[in-house]
């Protein structure tokens, strides 16, 4: 493991990145071993031999596959199970159809779909799905990583100590989850033993978050923790390098910060999180001022 990887891992910010564009393309592209969709089969480089009767993987599919291999090779403490799950990931063409279907659901149908979802292995161990909670036209959408054990029991995101800290953080900038905020995670089911989400789990669950974002249309997105940030910003940069700037997801400002669970273990970084909250507050106030 490199020195840089050591440091990132120690901060729980280790390399486990798949760009959003790649995740999306992985949804439409088959792995080299399986038949690629017609729409991605055309761009086959001459140097790649294609077995008779098979479509060739597109350049996008090969890039996705390479990244998937890099991710599953990446060293990160506590991520072995996730890497194992990612290693066995196969991206079926049906996933594209599923994403397109989810992208058309209204709010109630989306909730039902999540409740009944069996698209990844996490469904077998969950007590219940955790869809998200809050107001339907939020000023701020908080995006976290995945439900913990307590969230799995209660069916709500960010309960327990991390949830209390998040509430305090929001209150500190005059925000309340009761009337201004919606809170959701990238994954809707609890990964056992609080392990990191696996690549295929994020791939299969992220259409739900994307649809929530499209329907909620928050004024600002507050992404906490590296999995939420990686998904929203298509960036493999560490959280520390992305803080302090206003990013964008489909025209909506995105502020990034550390996950409250991380802050509970790393108290000195609370001051950085406070700066992020001030940036969130100022960004929201500017938007509200422009709209008034
Ligand atoms: S984590 Fe997401 S994709 Fe996996 S079973 Fe739960 S809702 Fe479905």
mmCIF file of C-alpha atoms in Angstrom, residues 98-99 101-103 105-119 126 129 131 188 204 207-208:
data_model
loop_
_atom_site.group_PDB
_atom_site.id
_atom_site.type_symbol
_atom_site.label_atom_id
_atom_site.label_comp_id
_atom_site.label_asym_id
_atom_site.label_seq_id
_atom_site.Cartn_x
_atom_site.Cartn_y
_atom_site.Cartn_z
ATOM 1 C CA UNK A 98 -34.167 -0.726 -14.924
ATOM 2 C CA UNK A 99 -32.509 2.707 -14.619
ATOM 3 C CA UNK A 101 -37.815 2.687 -15.675
ATOM 4 C CA UNK A 102 -36.834 4.188 -12.307
ATOM 5 C CA UNK A 103 -36.166 7.564 -13.952
ATOM 6 C CA UNK A 105 -41.372 6.875 -11.473
ATOM 7 C CA UNK A 106 -43.310 9.404 -9.448
ATOM 8 C CA UNK A 107 -42.600 9.797 -5.746
ATOM 9 C CA UNK A 108 -45.052 7.212 -4.425
ATOM 10 C CA UNK A 109 -44.067 4.644 -7.058
ATOM 11 C CA UNK A 110 -40.409 5.297 -6.292
ATOM 12 C CA UNK A 111 -40.978 4.594 -2.602
ATOM 13 C CA UNK A 112 -42.805 1.363 -3.450
ATOM 14 C CA UNK A 113 -40.046 0.320 -5.813
ATOM 15 C CA UNK A 114 -37.355 0.853 -3.190
ATOM 16 C CA UNK A 115 -39.405 -1.010 -0.583
ATOM 17 C CA UNK A 116 -39.635 -4.061 -2.819
ATOM 18 C CA UNK A 117 -36.166 -3.853 -4.365
ATOM 19 C CA UNK A 118 -34.061 -6.995 -4.644
ATOM 20 C CA UNK A 119 -31.566 -5.623 -7.168
ATOM 21 C CA UNK A 126 -32.009 -5.793 5.631
ATOM 22 C CA UNK A 129 -35.210 -0.200 3.272
ATOM 23 C CA UNK A 131 -35.787 5.602 1.573
ATOM 24 C CA UNK A 188 -31.117 2.294 0.632
ATOM 25 C CA UNK A 204 -27.698 -0.765 -8.726
ATOM 26 C CA UNK A 207 -30.811 5.281 -9.894
ATOM 27 C CA UNK A 208 -33.027 5.697 -6.832
#
